[in-house]
Structures are given as C-alpha cells and as structure tokens.
mmCIF file with all atom_site columns, C-alpha atoms in Angstrom:
data_model
loop_
_atom_site.group_PDB
_atom_site.id
_atom_site.type_symbol
_atom_site.label_atom_id
_atom_site.label_alt_id
_atom_site.label_comp_id
_atom_site.label_asym_id
_atom_site.label_entity_id
_atom_site.label_seq_id
_atom_site.pdbx_PDB_ins_code
_atom_site.Cartn_x
_atom_site.Cartn_y
_atom_site.Cartn_z
_atom_site.occupancy
_atom_site.B_iso_or_equiv
_atom_site.pdbx_formal_charge
_atom_site.auth_seq_id
_atom_site.auth_comp_id
_atom_site.auth_asym_id
_atom_site.auth_atom_id
_atom_site.pdbx_PDB_model_num
ATOM 1   C CA . MET A 1 1   ? 79.540 -15.394 30.585 1.00 0.00 ? 1118 MET A CA 1
ATOM 2   C CA . LYS A 1 2   ? 77.425 -12.819 31.988 1.00 0.00 ? 1119 LYS A CA 1
ATOM 3   C CA . LYS A 1 3   ? 75.719 -9.735  30.392 1.00 0.00 ? 1120 LYS A CA 1
ATOM 4   C CA . LYS A 1 4   ? 76.790 -6.267  31.618 1.00 0.00 ? 1121 LYS A CA 1
ATOM 5   C CA . MET A 1 5   ? 74.532 -3.221  32.121 1.00 0.00 ? 1122 MET A CA 1
ATOM 6   C CA . CYS A 1 6   ? 75.782 0.057   32.683 1.00 0.00 ? 1123 CYS A CA 1
ATOM 7   C CA . LEU A 1 7   ? 73.410 2.532   34.222 1.00 0.00 ? 1124 LEU A CA 1
ATOM 8   C CA . ALA A 1 8   ? 74.022 6.399   34.314 1.00 0.00 ? 1125 ALA A CA 1
ATOM 9   C CA . LEU A 1 9   ? 71.680 7.341   36.621 1.00 0.00 ? 1126 LEU A CA 1
ATOM 10  C CA . TYR A 1 10  ? 71.032 11.446  36.594 1.00 0.00 ? 1127 TYR A CA 1
ATOM 11  C CA . SER A 1 11  ? 68.275 11.701  37.929 1.00 0.00 ? 1128 SER A CA 1
ATOM 12  C CA . GLY A 1 12  ? 67.246 12.216  41.223 1.00 0.00 ? 1129 GLY A CA 1
ATOM 13  C CA . SER A 1 13  ? 63.181 12.135  41.150 1.00 0.00 ? 1130 SER A CA 1
ATOM 14  C CA . ILE A 1 14  ? 61.173 9.709   42.712 1.00 0.00 ? 1131 ILE A CA 1
ATOM 15  C CA . ASP A 1 15  ? 59.459 8.462   39.873 1.00 0.00 ? 1132 ASP A CA 1
ATOM 16  C CA . LYS A 1 16  ? 62.219 7.651   37.237 1.00 0.00 ? 1133 LYS A CA 1
ATOM 17  C CA . LEU A 1 17  ? 64.515 6.683   40.508 1.00 0.00 ? 1134 LEU A CA 1
ATOM 18  C CA . THR A 1 18  ? 61.198 4.111   40.778 1.00 0.00 ? 1135 THR A CA 1
ATOM 19  C CA . ALA A 1 19  ? 61.586 3.410   37.104 1.00 0.00 ? 1136 ALA A CA 1
ATOM 20  C CA . ALA A 1 20  ? 65.633 2.698   37.625 1.00 0.00 ? 1137 ALA A CA 1
ATOM 21  C CA . GLY A 1 21  ? 64.881 0.191   40.136 1.00 0.00 ? 1138 GLY A CA 1
ATOM 22  C CA . ILE A 1 22  ? 62.134 -1.860  38.401 1.00 0.00 ? 1139 ILE A CA 1
ATOM 23  C CA . ILE A 1 23  ? 64.949 -2.332  35.537 1.00 0.00 ? 1140 ILE A CA 1
ATOM 24  C CA . LEU A 1 24  ? 67.173 -2.843  37.623 1.00 0.00 ? 1141 LEU A CA 1
ATOM 25  C CA . SER A 1 25  ? 65.415 -5.485  39.314 1.00 0.00 ? 1142 SER A CA 1
ATOM 26  C CA . GLY A 1 26  ? 64.577 -7.131  36.158 1.00 0.00 ? 1143 GLY A CA 1
ATOM 27  C CA . ALA A 1 27  ? 68.279 -7.164  35.018 1.00 0.00 ? 1144 ALA A CA 1
ATOM 28  C CA . ALA A 1 28  ? 69.316 -8.387  38.569 1.00 0.00 ? 1145 ALA A CA 1
ATOM 29  C CA . ALA A 1 29  ? 66.949 -11.480 37.954 1.00 0.00 ? 1146 ALA A CA 1
ATOM 30  C CA . ASP A 1 30  ? 68.560 -12.330 34.965 1.00 0.00 ? 1147 ASP A CA 1
ATOM 31  C CA . ASP A 1 31  ? 71.788 -12.050 36.705 1.00 0.00 ? 1148 ASP A CA 1
ATOM 32  C CA . MET A 1 32  ? 73.083 -9.567  34.951 1.00 0.00 ? 1149 MET A CA 1
ATOM 33  C CA . GLU A 1 33  ? 76.063 -7.628  36.063 1.00 0.00 ? 1150 GLU A CA 1
ATOM 34  C CA . VAL A 1 34  ? 75.184 -4.324  36.640 1.00 0.00 ? 1151 VAL A CA 1
ATOM 35  C CA . ASP A 1 35  ? 77.476 -0.751  37.095 1.00 0.00 ? 1152 ASP A CA 1
ATOM 36  C CA . ILE A 1 36  ? 75.221 2.060   38.454 1.00 0.00 ? 1153 ILE A CA 1
ATOM 37  C CA . TYR A 1 37  ? 77.082 5.488   38.177 1.00 0.00 ? 1154 TYR A CA 1
ATOM 38  C CA . VAL A 1 38  ? 75.314 8.062   40.277 1.00 0.00 ? 1155 VAL A CA 1
ATOM 39  C CA . LEU A 1 39  ? 75.956 11.515  38.584 1.00 0.00 ? 1156 LEU A CA 1
ATOM 40  C CA . LEU A 1 40  ? 74.463 14.956  38.858 1.00 0.00 ? 1157 LEU A CA 1
ATOM 41  C CA . GLN A 1 41  ? 70.706 14.931  40.952 1.00 0.00 ? 1158 GLN A CA 1
ATOM 42  C CA . ALA A 1 42  ? 70.577 11.388  41.510 1.00 0.00 ? 1159 ALA A CA 1
ATOM 43  C CA . ALA A 1 43  ? 74.153 11.788  44.004 1.00 0.00 ? 1160 ALA A CA 1
ATOM 44  C CA . ARG A 1 44  ? 71.299 14.419  45.900 1.00 0.00 ? 1161 ARG A CA 1
ATOM 45  C CA . ALA A 1 45  ? 69.037 11.436  46.011 1.00 0.00 ? 1162 ALA A CA 1
ATOM 46  C CA . PHE A 1 46  ? 71.625 8.847   47.449 1.00 0.00 ? 1163 PHE A CA 1
ATOM 47  C CA . ARG A 1 47  ? 72.323 10.937  49.909 1.00 0.00 ? 1164 ARG A CA 1
ATOM 48  C CA . LYS A 1 48  ? 72.010 9.537   53.868 1.00 0.00 ? 1165 LYS A CA 1
ATOM 49  C CA . ASP A 1 49  ? 69.504 12.130  54.666 1.00 0.00 ? 1166 ASP A CA 1
ATOM 50  C CA . VAL A 1 50  ? 67.028 11.808  51.577 1.00 0.00 ? 1167 VAL A CA 1
ATOM 51  C CA . GLY A 1 51  ? 67.468 8.034   50.389 1.00 0.00 ? 1168 GLY A CA 1
ATOM 52  C CA . ASP A 1 52  ? 64.161 7.127   51.007 1.00 0.00 ? 1169 ASP A CA 1
ATOM 53  C CA . ASN A 1 53  ? 62.247 10.105  52.072 1.00 0.00 ? 1170 ASN A CA 1
ATOM 54  C CA . PRO A 1 54  ? 59.981 11.147  49.644 1.00 0.00 ? 1171 PRO A CA 1
ATOM 55  C CA . GLU A 1 55  ? 59.509 14.464  51.748 1.00 0.00 ? 1172 GLU A CA 1
ATOM 56  C CA . LYS A 1 56  ? 62.630 15.162  49.637 1.00 0.00 ? 1173 LYS A CA 1
ATOM 57  C CA . LEU A 1 57  ? 62.288 14.021  46.084 1.00 0.00 ? 1174 LEU A CA 1
ATOM 58  C CA . ASN A 1 58  ? 60.348 15.346  43.368 1.00 0.00 ? 1175 ASN A CA 1
ATOM 59  C CA . MET A 1 59  ? 58.552 14.145  40.917 1.00 0.00 ? 1176 MET A CA 1
ATOM 60  C CA . ALA A 1 60  ? 60.648 14.051  37.213 1.00 0.00 ? 1177 ALA A CA 1
ATOM 61  C CA . GLU A 1 61  ? 57.417 16.629  35.758 1.00 0.00 ? 1178 GLU A CA 1
ATOM 62  C CA . ASN A 1 62  ? 53.987 16.942  36.598 1.00 0.00 ? 1179 ASN A CA 1
ATOM 63  C CA . SER A 1 63  ? 54.888 17.450  40.474 1.00 0.00 ? 1180 SER A CA 1
ATOM 64  C CA . GLU A 1 64  ? 51.156 17.634  41.380 1.00 0.00 ? 1181 GLU A CA 1
ATOM 65  C CA . MET A 1 65  ? 51.018 14.121  40.866 1.00 0.00 ? 1182 MET A CA 1
ATOM 66  C CA . LYS A 1 66  ? 53.365 13.175  43.418 1.00 0.00 ? 1183 LYS A CA 1
ATOM 67  C CA . VAL A 1 67  ? 50.637 12.386  46.161 1.00 0.00 ? 1184 VAL A CA 1
ATOM 68  C CA . GLU A 1 68  ? 48.784 10.104  43.875 1.00 0.00 ? 1185 GLU A CA 1
ATOM 69  C CA . PHE A 1 69  ? 52.157 8.040   42.888 1.00 0.00 ? 1186 PHE A CA 1
ATOM 70  C CA . LEU A 1 70  ? 52.924 7.499   46.080 1.00 0.00 ? 1187 LEU A CA 1
ATOM 71  C CA . GLU A 1 71  ? 49.671 6.400   47.222 1.00 0.00 ? 1188 GLU A CA 1
ATOM 72  C CA . SER A 1 72  ? 49.182 4.056   44.220 1.00 0.00 ? 1189 SER A CA 1
ATOM 73  C CA . LEU A 1 73  ? 52.616 2.621   44.975 1.00 0.00 ? 1190 LEU A CA 1
ATOM 74  C CA . LYS A 1 74  ? 51.614 1.863   48.486 1.00 0.00 ? 1191 LYS A CA 1
ATOM 75  C CA . LYS A 1 75  ? 48.596 0.240   48.018 1.00 0.00 ? 1192 LYS A CA 1
ATOM 76  C CA . LEU A 1 76  ? 49.993 -1.781  45.188 1.00 0.00 ? 1193 LEU A CA 1
ATOM 77  C CA . ASN A 1 77  ? 52.600 -2.757  48.017 1.00 0.00 ? 1194 ASN A CA 1
ATOM 78  C CA . VAL A 1 78  ? 55.694 -1.497  45.603 1.00 0.00 ? 1195 VAL A CA 1
ATOM 79  C CA . LYS A 1 79  ? 59.037 -1.237  47.086 1.00 0.00 ? 1196 LYS A CA 1
ATOM 80  C CA . THR A 1 80  ? 60.494 2.366   47.637 1.00 0.00 ? 1197 THR A CA 1
ATOM 81  C CA . TRP A 1 81  ? 63.615 2.862   44.699 1.00 0.00 ? 1198 TRP A CA 1
ATOM 82  C CA . VAL A 1 82  ? 65.801 2.195   47.973 1.00 0.00 ? 1199 VAL A CA 1
ATOM 83  C CA . GLU A 1 83  ? 64.190 -1.290  48.458 1.00 0.00 ? 1200 GLU A CA 1
ATOM 84  C CA . PHE A 1 84  ? 64.452 -1.991  44.912 1.00 0.00 ? 1201 PHE A CA 1
ATOM 85  C CA . PHE A 1 85  ? 67.968 -1.083  44.708 1.00 0.00 ? 1202 PHE A CA 1
ATOM 86  C CA . ALA A 1 86  ? 69.023 -2.854  47.913 1.00 0.00 ? 1203 ALA A CA 1
ATOM 87  C CA . GLU A 1 87  ? 67.111 -6.429  46.748 1.00 0.00 ? 1204 GLU A CA 1
ATOM 88  C CA . ALA A 1 88  ? 68.932 -6.101  43.603 1.00 0.00 ? 1205 ALA A CA 1
ATOM 89  C CA . LYS A 1 89  ? 72.164 -5.927  45.432 1.00 0.00 ? 1206 LYS A CA 1
ATOM 90  C CA . GLU A 1 90  ? 71.029 -8.743  47.173 1.00 0.00 ? 1207 GLU A CA 1
ATOM 91  C CA . VAL A 1 91  ? 70.656 -11.116 44.084 1.00 0.00 ? 1208 VAL A CA 1
ATOM 92  C CA . ALA A 1 92  ? 73.340 -10.174 41.813 1.00 0.00 ? 1209 ALA A CA 1
ATOM 93  C CA . ASP A 1 93  ? 76.376 -8.753  41.256 1.00 0.00 ? 1210 ASP A CA 1
ATOM 94  C CA . VAL A 1 94  ? 75.308 -5.009  41.377 1.00 0.00 ? 1211 VAL A CA 1
ATOM 95  C CA . LYS A 1 95  ? 77.885 -2.161  41.883 1.00 0.00 ? 1212 LYS A CA 1
ATOM 96  C CA . ILE A 1 96  ? 76.971 1.224   42.889 1.00 0.00 ? 1213 ILE A CA 1
ATOM 97  C CA . HIS A 1 97  ? 79.123 4.500   41.805 1.00 0.00 ? 1214 HIS A CA 1
ATOM 98  C CA . VAL A 1 98  ? 79.149 7.951   43.173 1.00 0.00 ? 1215 VAL A CA 1
ATOM 99  C CA . CYS A 1 99  ? 80.054 10.188  40.819 1.00 0.00 ? 1216 CYS A CA 1
ATOM 100 C CA . GLY A 1 100 ? 82.727 12.561  42.792 1.00 0.00 ? 1217 GLY A CA 1
ATOM 101 C CA . LEU A 1 101 ? 81.971 15.740  41.885 1.00 0.00 ? 1218 LEU A CA 1
ATOM 102 C CA . ALA A 1 102 ? 78.086 15.308  42.035 1.00 0.00 ? 1219 ALA A CA 1
ATOM 103 C CA . GLY A 1 103 ? 78.759 14.000  45.138 1.00 0.00 ? 1220 GLY A CA 1
ATOM 104 C CA . LYS A 1 104 ? 80.687 17.468  46.569 1.00 0.00 ? 1221 LYS A CA 1
ATOM 105 C CA . ILE A 1 105 ? 77.966 19.749  44.324 1.00 0.00 ? 1222 ILE A CA 1
ATOM 106 C CA . TRP A 1 106 ? 75.575 18.314  47.520 1.00 0.00 ? 1223 TRP A CA 1
ATOM 107 C CA . GLY A 1 107 ? 77.599 18.494  49.587 1.00 0.00 ? 1224 GLY A CA 1
ATOM 108 C CA . GLY A 1 108 ? 79.068 14.731  50.103 1.00 0.00 ? 1225 GLY A CA 1
ATOM 109 C CA . GLU A 1 109 ? 82.499 14.256  50.425 1.00 0.00 ? 1226 GLU A CA 1
ATOM 110 C CA . VAL A 1 110 ? 83.475 10.816  51.425 1.00 0.00 ? 1227 VAL A CA 1
ATOM 111 C CA . ILE A 1 111 ? 81.408 7.402   50.834 1.00 0.00 ? 1228 ILE A CA 1
ATOM 112 C CA . GLU A 1 112 ? 79.567 7.216   54.470 1.00 0.00 ? 1229 GLU A CA 1
ATOM 113 C CA . ASP A 1 113 ? 77.734 10.873  53.466 1.00 0.00 ? 1230 ASP A CA 1
ATOM 114 C CA . PHE A 1 114 ? 75.773 8.316   51.338 1.00 0.00 ? 1231 PHE A CA 1
ATOM 115 C CA . VAL A 1 115 ? 73.497 5.427   51.427 1.00 0.00 ? 1232 VAL A CA 1
ATOM 116 C CA . THR A 1 116 ? 75.090 2.240   52.673 1.00 0.00 ? 1233 THR A CA 1
ATOM 117 C CA . LEU A 1 117 ? 73.994 0.830   48.967 1.00 0.00 ? 1234 LEU A CA 1
ATOM 118 C CA . ALA A 1 118 ? 76.933 3.168   47.450 1.00 0.00 ? 1235 ALA A CA 1
ATOM 119 C CA . ASP A 1 119 ? 79.885 1.260   47.198 1.00 0.00 ? 1236 ASP A CA 1
ATOM 120 C CA . ASP A 1 120 ? 82.472 3.709   46.150 1.00 0.00 ? 1237 ASP A CA 1
ATOM 121 C CA . ILE A 1 121 ? 83.083 7.708   44.736 1.00 0.00 ? 1238 ILE A CA 1
ATOM 122 C CA . VAL A 1 122 ? 84.554 7.383   41.421 1.00 0.00 ? 1239 VAL A CA 1
ATOM 123 C CA . GLY A 1 123 ? 85.288 9.967   38.182 1.00 0.00 ? 1240 GLY A CA 1
ATOM 124 C CA . ILE A 1 124 ? 84.344 10.064  34.822 1.00 0.00 ? 1241 ILE A CA 1
ATOM 125 C CA . THR A 1 125 ? 87.539 7.636   33.551 1.00 0.00 ? 1242 THR A CA 1
ATOM 126 C CA . ALA A 1 126 ? 85.272 4.972   35.572 1.00 0.00 ? 1243 ALA A CA 1
ATOM 127 C CA . TYR A 1 127 ? 81.864 5.454   33.723 1.00 0.00 ? 1244 TYR A CA 1
ATOM 128 C CA . ILE A 1 128 ? 83.514 5.756   30.629 1.00 0.00 ? 1245 ILE A CA 1
ATOM 129 C CA . GLU A 1 129 ? 85.085 2.096   30.652 1.00 0.00 ? 1246 GLU A CA 1
ATOM 130 C CA . ALA A 1 130 ? 82.104 0.441   31.754 1.00 0.00 ? 1247 ALA A CA 1
ATOM 131 C CA . THR A 1 131 ? 80.103 1.853   28.992 1.00 0.00 ? 1248 THR A CA 1
ATOM 132 C CA . GLN A 1 132 ? 82.422 0.442   26.496 1.00 0.00 ? 1249 GLN A CA 1
ATOM 133 C CA . GLU A 1 133 ? 82.680 -2.799  28.595 1.00 0.00 ? 1250 GLU A CA 1
ATOM 134 C CA . ALA A 1 134 ? 78.444 -3.244  28.690 1.00 0.00 ? 1251 ALA A CA 1
ATOM 135 C CA . ASP A 1 135 ? 76.604 -5.095  26.272 1.00 0.00 ? 1252 ASP A CA 1
ATOM 136 C CA . VAL A 1 136 ? 73.589 -2.173  27.299 1.00 0.00 ? 1253 VAL A CA 1
ATOM 137 C CA . ASN A 1 137 ? 73.748 1.420   28.190 1.00 0.00 ? 1254 ASN A CA 1
ATOM 138 C CA . LEU A 1 138 ? 71.404 3.059   30.070 1.00 0.00 ? 1255 LEU A CA 1
ATOM 139 C CA . PHE A 1 139 ? 70.683 6.815   31.166 1.00 0.00 ? 1256 PHE A CA 1
ATOM 140 C CA . ILE A 1 140 ? 68.149 7.751   33.109 1.00 0.00 ? 1257 ILE A CA 1
ATOM 141 C CA . MET B 2 1   ? 51.490 -29.894 30.787 1.00 0.00 ? 996  MET B CA 1
ATOM 142 C CA . THR B 2 2   ? 47.396 -29.823 31.495 1.00 0.00 ? 997  THR B CA 1
ATOM 143 C CA . THR B 2 3   ? 45.903 -28.495 34.474 1.00 0.00 ? 998  THR B CA 1
ATOM 144 C CA . GLU B 2 4   ? 45.536 -31.882 35.682 1.00 0.00 ? 999  GLU B CA 1
ATOM 145 C CA . GLU B 2 5   ? 49.311 -33.051 35.830 1.00 0.00 ? 1000 GLU B CA 1
ATOM 146 C CA . LEU B 2 6   ? 50.285 -29.459 37.239 1.00 0.00 ? 1001 LEU B CA 1
ATOM 147 C CA . ASN B 2 7   ? 48.143 -30.246 39.900 1.00 0.00 ? 1002 ASN B CA 1
ATOM 148 C CA . ALA B 2 8   ? 49.027 -33.986 40.461 1.00 0.00 ? 1003 ALA B CA 1
ATOM 149 C CA . LEU B 2 9   ? 53.008 -32.074 40.539 1.00 0.00 ? 1004 LEU B CA 1
ATOM 150 C CA . GLU B 2 10  ? 54.774 -32.448 43.910 1.00 0.00 ? 1005 GLU B CA 1
ATOM 151 C CA . VAL B 2 11  ? 55.837 -29.181 44.586 1.00 0.00 ? 1006 VAL B CA 1
ATOM 152 C CA . ASP B 2 12  ? 59.001 -28.872 46.705 1.00 0.00 ? 1007 ASP B CA 1
ATOM 153 C CA . LYS B 2 13  ? 59.324 -24.905 47.094 1.00 0.00 ? 1008 LYS B CA 1
ATOM 154 C CA . VAL B 2 14  ? 55.712 -23.017 47.107 1.00 0.00 ? 1009 VAL B CA 1
ATOM 155 C CA . VAL B 2 15  ? 56.660 -18.939 47.015 1.00 0.00 ? 1010 VAL B CA 1
ATOM 156 C CA . ASP B 2 16  ? 53.270 -16.735 47.832 1.00 0.00 ? 1011 ASP B CA 1
ATOM 157 C CA . ALA B 2 17  ? 53.992 -13.499 45.898 1.00 0.00 ? 1012 ALA B CA 1
ATOM 158 C CA . ARG B 2 18  ? 50.523 -12.123 45.610 1.00 0.00 ? 1013 ARG B CA 1
ATOM 159 C CA . GLY B 2 19  ? 50.911 -9.557  47.473 1.00 0.00 ? 1014 GLY B CA 1
ATOM 160 C CA . THR B 2 20  ? 53.305 -7.732  45.098 1.00 0.00 ? 1015 THR B CA 1
ATOM 161 C CA . SER B 2 21  ? 53.254 -6.534  42.195 1.00 0.00 ? 1016 SER B CA 1
ATOM 162 C CA . CYS B 2 22  ? 55.924 -6.519  38.728 1.00 0.00 ? 1017 CYS B CA 1
ATOM 163 C CA . PRO B 2 23  ? 58.566 -7.310  39.851 1.00 0.00 ? 1018 PRO B CA 1
ATOM 164 C CA . GLY B 2 24  ? 57.680 -8.473  43.108 1.00 0.00 ? 1019 GLY B CA 1
ATOM 165 C CA . PRO B 2 25  ? 57.270 -12.061 42.205 1.00 0.00 ? 1020 PRO B CA 1
ATOM 166 C CA . LEU B 2 26  ? 59.818 -12.316 40.048 1.00 0.00 ? 1021 LEU B CA 1
ATOM 167 C CA . MET B 2 27  ? 62.796 -11.418 42.361 1.00 0.00 ? 1022 MET B CA 1
ATOM 168 C CA . GLU B 2 28  ? 60.357 -13.817 44.868 1.00 0.00 ? 1023 GLU B CA 1
ATOM 169 C CA . ALA B 2 29  ? 61.397 -16.750 42.222 1.00 0.00 ? 1024 ALA B CA 1
ATOM 170 C CA . LYS B 2 30  ? 64.797 -15.318 41.749 1.00 0.00 ? 1025 LYS B CA 1
ATOM 171 C CA . LYS B 2 31  ? 65.699 -15.452 45.342 1.00 0.00 ? 1026 LYS B CA 1
ATOM 172 C CA . ALA B 2 32  ? 63.260 -18.877 45.856 1.00 0.00 ? 1027 ALA B CA 1
ATOM 173 C CA . ILE B 2 33  ? 65.524 -20.380 42.975 1.00 0.00 ? 1028 ILE B CA 1
ATOM 174 C CA . GLY B 2 34  ? 68.483 -20.069 44.681 1.00 0.00 ? 1029 GLY B CA 1
ATOM 175 C CA . ILE B 2 35  ? 67.464 -22.022 47.744 1.00 0.00 ? 1030 ILE B CA 1
ATOM 176 C CA . ILE B 2 36  ? 65.605 -25.084 45.919 1.00 0.00 ? 1031 ILE B CA 1
ATOM 177 C CA . LYS B 2 37  ? 68.529 -27.626 44.533 1.00 0.00 ? 1032 LYS B CA 1
ATOM 178 C CA . GLU B 2 38  ? 68.336 -29.069 40.489 1.00 0.00 ? 1033 GLU B CA 1
ATOM 179 C CA . GLY B 2 39  ? 65.187 -31.347 39.556 1.00 0.00 ? 1034 GLY B CA 1
ATOM 180 C CA . GLN B 2 40  ? 63.418 -29.811 42.215 1.00 0.00 ? 1035 GLN B CA 1
ATOM 181 C CA . ILE B 2 41  ? 59.535 -28.102 41.441 1.00 0.00 ? 1036 ILE B CA 1
ATOM 182 C CA . MET B 2 42  ? 58.401 -24.422 42.665 1.00 0.00 ? 1037 MET B CA 1
ATOM 183 C CA . GLU B 2 43  ? 54.900 -23.554 42.716 1.00 0.00 ? 1038 GLU B CA 1
ATOM 184 C CA . LEU B 2 44  ? 54.678 -19.501 42.455 1.00 0.00 ? 1039 LEU B CA 1
ATOM 185 C CA . LEU B 2 45  ? 51.492 -17.840 43.604 1.00 0.00 ? 1040 LEU B CA 1
ATOM 186 C CA . SER B 2 46  ? 51.158 -14.157 41.823 1.00 0.00 ? 1041 SER B CA 1
ATOM 187 C CA . ALA B 2 47  ? 47.504 -12.503 41.232 1.00 0.00 ? 1042 ALA B CA 1
ATOM 188 C CA . ASP B 2 48  ? 50.108 -9.648  39.011 1.00 0.00 ? 1043 ASP B CA 1
ATOM 189 C CA . GLU B 2 49  ? 49.111 -10.259 34.935 1.00 0.00 ? 1044 GLU B CA 1
ATOM 190 C CA . ALA B 2 50  ? 52.705 -9.593  33.855 1.00 0.00 ? 1045 ALA B CA 1
ATOM 191 C CA . THR B 2 51  ? 53.860 -12.540 36.176 1.00 0.00 ? 1046 THR B CA 1
ATOM 192 C CA . LYS B 2 52  ? 52.632 -15.021 33.935 1.00 0.00 ? 1047 LYS B CA 1
ATOM 193 C CA . VAL B 2 53  ? 54.027 -13.500 30.878 1.00 0.00 ? 1048 VAL B CA 1
ATOM 194 C CA . ASP B 2 54  ? 57.388 -12.823 32.976 1.00 0.00 ? 1049 ASP B CA 1
ATOM 195 C CA . VAL B 2 55  ? 58.664 -16.187 34.278 1.00 0.00 ? 1050 VAL B CA 1
ATOM 196 C CA . PRO B 2 56  ? 58.249 -18.483 31.218 1.00 0.00 ? 1051 PRO B CA 1
ATOM 197 C CA . LYS B 2 57  ? 60.671 -16.111 29.647 1.00 0.00 ? 1052 LYS B CA 1
ATOM 198 C CA . TRP B 2 58  ? 62.976 -15.868 32.332 1.00 0.00 ? 1053 TRP B CA 1
ATOM 199 C CA . CYS B 2 59  ? 63.089 -19.836 32.661 1.00 0.00 ? 1054 CYS B CA 1
ATOM 200 C CA . LYS B 2 60  ? 64.100 -19.912 29.493 1.00 0.00 ? 1055 LYS B CA 1
ATOM 201 C CA . LYS B 2 61  ? 66.723 -17.805 29.708 1.00 0.00 ? 1056 LYS B CA 1
ATOM 202 C CA . GLN B 2 62  ? 68.014 -19.087 32.705 1.00 0.00 ? 1057 GLN B CA 1
ATOM 203 C CA . GLY B 2 63  ? 68.205 -22.427 31.568 1.00 0.00 ? 1058 GLY B CA 1
ATOM 204 C CA . HIS B 2 64  ? 65.095 -23.670 34.013 1.00 0.00 ? 1059 HIS B CA 1
ATOM 205 C CA . GLU B 2 65  ? 61.889 -25.732 32.755 1.00 0.00 ? 1060 GLU B CA 1
ATOM 206 C CA . TYR B 2 66  ? 58.743 -24.013 32.316 1.00 0.00 ? 1061 TYR B CA 1
ATOM 207 C CA . LEU B 2 67  ? 56.134 -26.201 33.179 1.00 0.00 ? 1062 LEU B CA 1
ATOM 208 C CA . GLY B 2 68  ? 52.880 -24.248 33.164 1.00 0.00 ? 1063 GLY B CA 1
ATOM 209 C CA . THR B 2 69  ? 50.494 -21.894 34.365 1.00 0.00 ? 1064 THR B CA 1
ATOM 210 C CA . ILE B 2 70  ? 46.733 -22.591 36.281 1.00 0.00 ? 1065 ILE B CA 1
ATOM 211 C CA . ASP B 2 71  ? 44.513 -19.795 36.231 1.00 0.00 ? 1066 ASP B CA 1
ATOM 212 C CA . GLU B 2 72  ? 42.727 -19.724 39.599 1.00 0.00 ? 1067 GLU B CA 1
ATOM 213 C CA . SER B 2 73  ? 39.858 -17.340 40.874 1.00 0.00 ? 1068 SER B CA 1
ATOM 214 C CA . GLY B 2 74  ? 42.182 -13.668 41.600 1.00 0.00 ? 1069 GLY B CA 1
ATOM 215 C CA . PHE B 2 75  ? 45.595 -15.394 40.914 1.00 0.00 ? 1070 PHE B CA 1
ATOM 216 C CA . PHE B 2 76  ? 47.832 -17.967 39.267 1.00 0.00 ? 1071 PHE B CA 1
ATOM 217 C CA . LYS B 2 77  ? 50.101 -20.784 39.580 1.00 0.00 ? 1072 LYS B CA 1
ATOM 218 C CA . ILE B 2 78  ? 53.253 -20.641 38.044 1.00 0.00 ? 1073 ILE B CA 1
ATOM 219 C CA . TYR B 2 79  ? 55.127 -24.126 37.941 1.00 0.00 ? 1074 TYR B CA 1
ATOM 220 C CA . LEU B 2 80  ? 58.537 -24.123 37.375 1.00 0.00 ? 1075 LEU B CA 1
ATOM 221 C CA . LYS B 2 81  ? 61.652 -26.580 37.578 1.00 0.00 ? 1076 LYS B CA 1
ATOM 222 C CA . LYS B 2 82  ? 64.809 -25.673 38.588 1.00 0.00 ? 1077 LYS B CA 1
ATOM 223 C CA . GLN B 2 83  ? 67.830 -27.036 35.997 1.00 0.00 ? 1078 GLN B CA 1
#
C-alpha cells in the first residue's frame, strides 16, 4: 500500500512554494500519494493570473533577497514552483485541492479561476479527513 | 561492483541529467524507470553531488538494484537495474 502525504500549503511566497515543490518531487519520486490543500495566501499564488509570474509573488522573509534567489534558480536550471508541481502530477498520484474560502478571498470562485494544476475546490472537512489518513502531514 | 565491472555493463538507457540540480536527476530517473523493462540497466549522468546519496536510497525504497557510481571529471555515472 502506498504511503500518503498531506501537505497543507498556506504560504504564497515564491521561496516556500519552491521548497514545497522540491519536497513534492521527492514524495512523487517515492510513489507517495499526495493531497495538497491550498490555503489562504497559497490560493492567491494558484490564481491563473499569478502562478508562474515571479513579479506577483514575494519572498516569505528577506524580500531584498528575491532577485538573488531568482537569478540563482535560473543559473542552476531549477524549475519554477509551478513546473515542480506539474512534474510531480505527471509521475505520481498528486491531487491539488483549493480551499473554497481561500479562493474567494482572492477572487477565485470556480476551479477555472486557478492554474490548471488545481483539481477541485473543497472545504475543511476534506482536509481534516486527509490529515487523519496520511502517513506524513506537512504545513508549509 | 568495481569501476571496471560498471564500465563493462551493457546499458539499456542513458539518462543525461547533468543540466539539472536536485531534485532534477532523481525525477529524470523516476521518469526513465517507467520506460525500461525489468532487468534492464540505466546509466544516470548527474553533476549534482546530492544525487550520489539520493539515488541509492531511492533504489532501496523502490526495490531497484543500485549497482554503483563512477566519479568522472565534474559529473557522476550512476548505474541501476530495474527490478
């Protein structure tokens, strides 16, 4: 039976989203089933008009490091956070659920308002159930 | 396996992940393992130091056979057999 990971993705910062993408890649390579719950600020990052646009995302802290961070990622040929998430979905059972309230806070009412990676819009019960079933729970 | 034995292997699939950083090489290996058949051998090229640690661990967890690594100049050749 495959191990399950439940990732509560709260942050909408470009560095934490990148970290989440890297962890997600490791879990996907290990064939884990992953459920991602996109909460509050992360829901803004998942909005179709934000997504991969670094101009619309900030660092979690030390905002003056953003340019250095992005330049280093480019130099090292590291994928964007959206590309990490897309690749993980390609190789493993990864589902991305957007919190209904979080979506509304940032003007997203229906799943089409978010990047195509997002699978559905859910409520808190789905997240709690996933945490109870998961072998690994993360909050980023 | 010794370096001589690794060099003598008949490789079925070469995956060149030298242009990527962690977790790039691991993900390239993950994709390629889905393509090759059981018993076939993959040669993974990586210039990322972490791959030398990651791939043997990943093989153990996934049930594939890690055969060994050759240190080349500026990159590694990592060999594994799909089980």
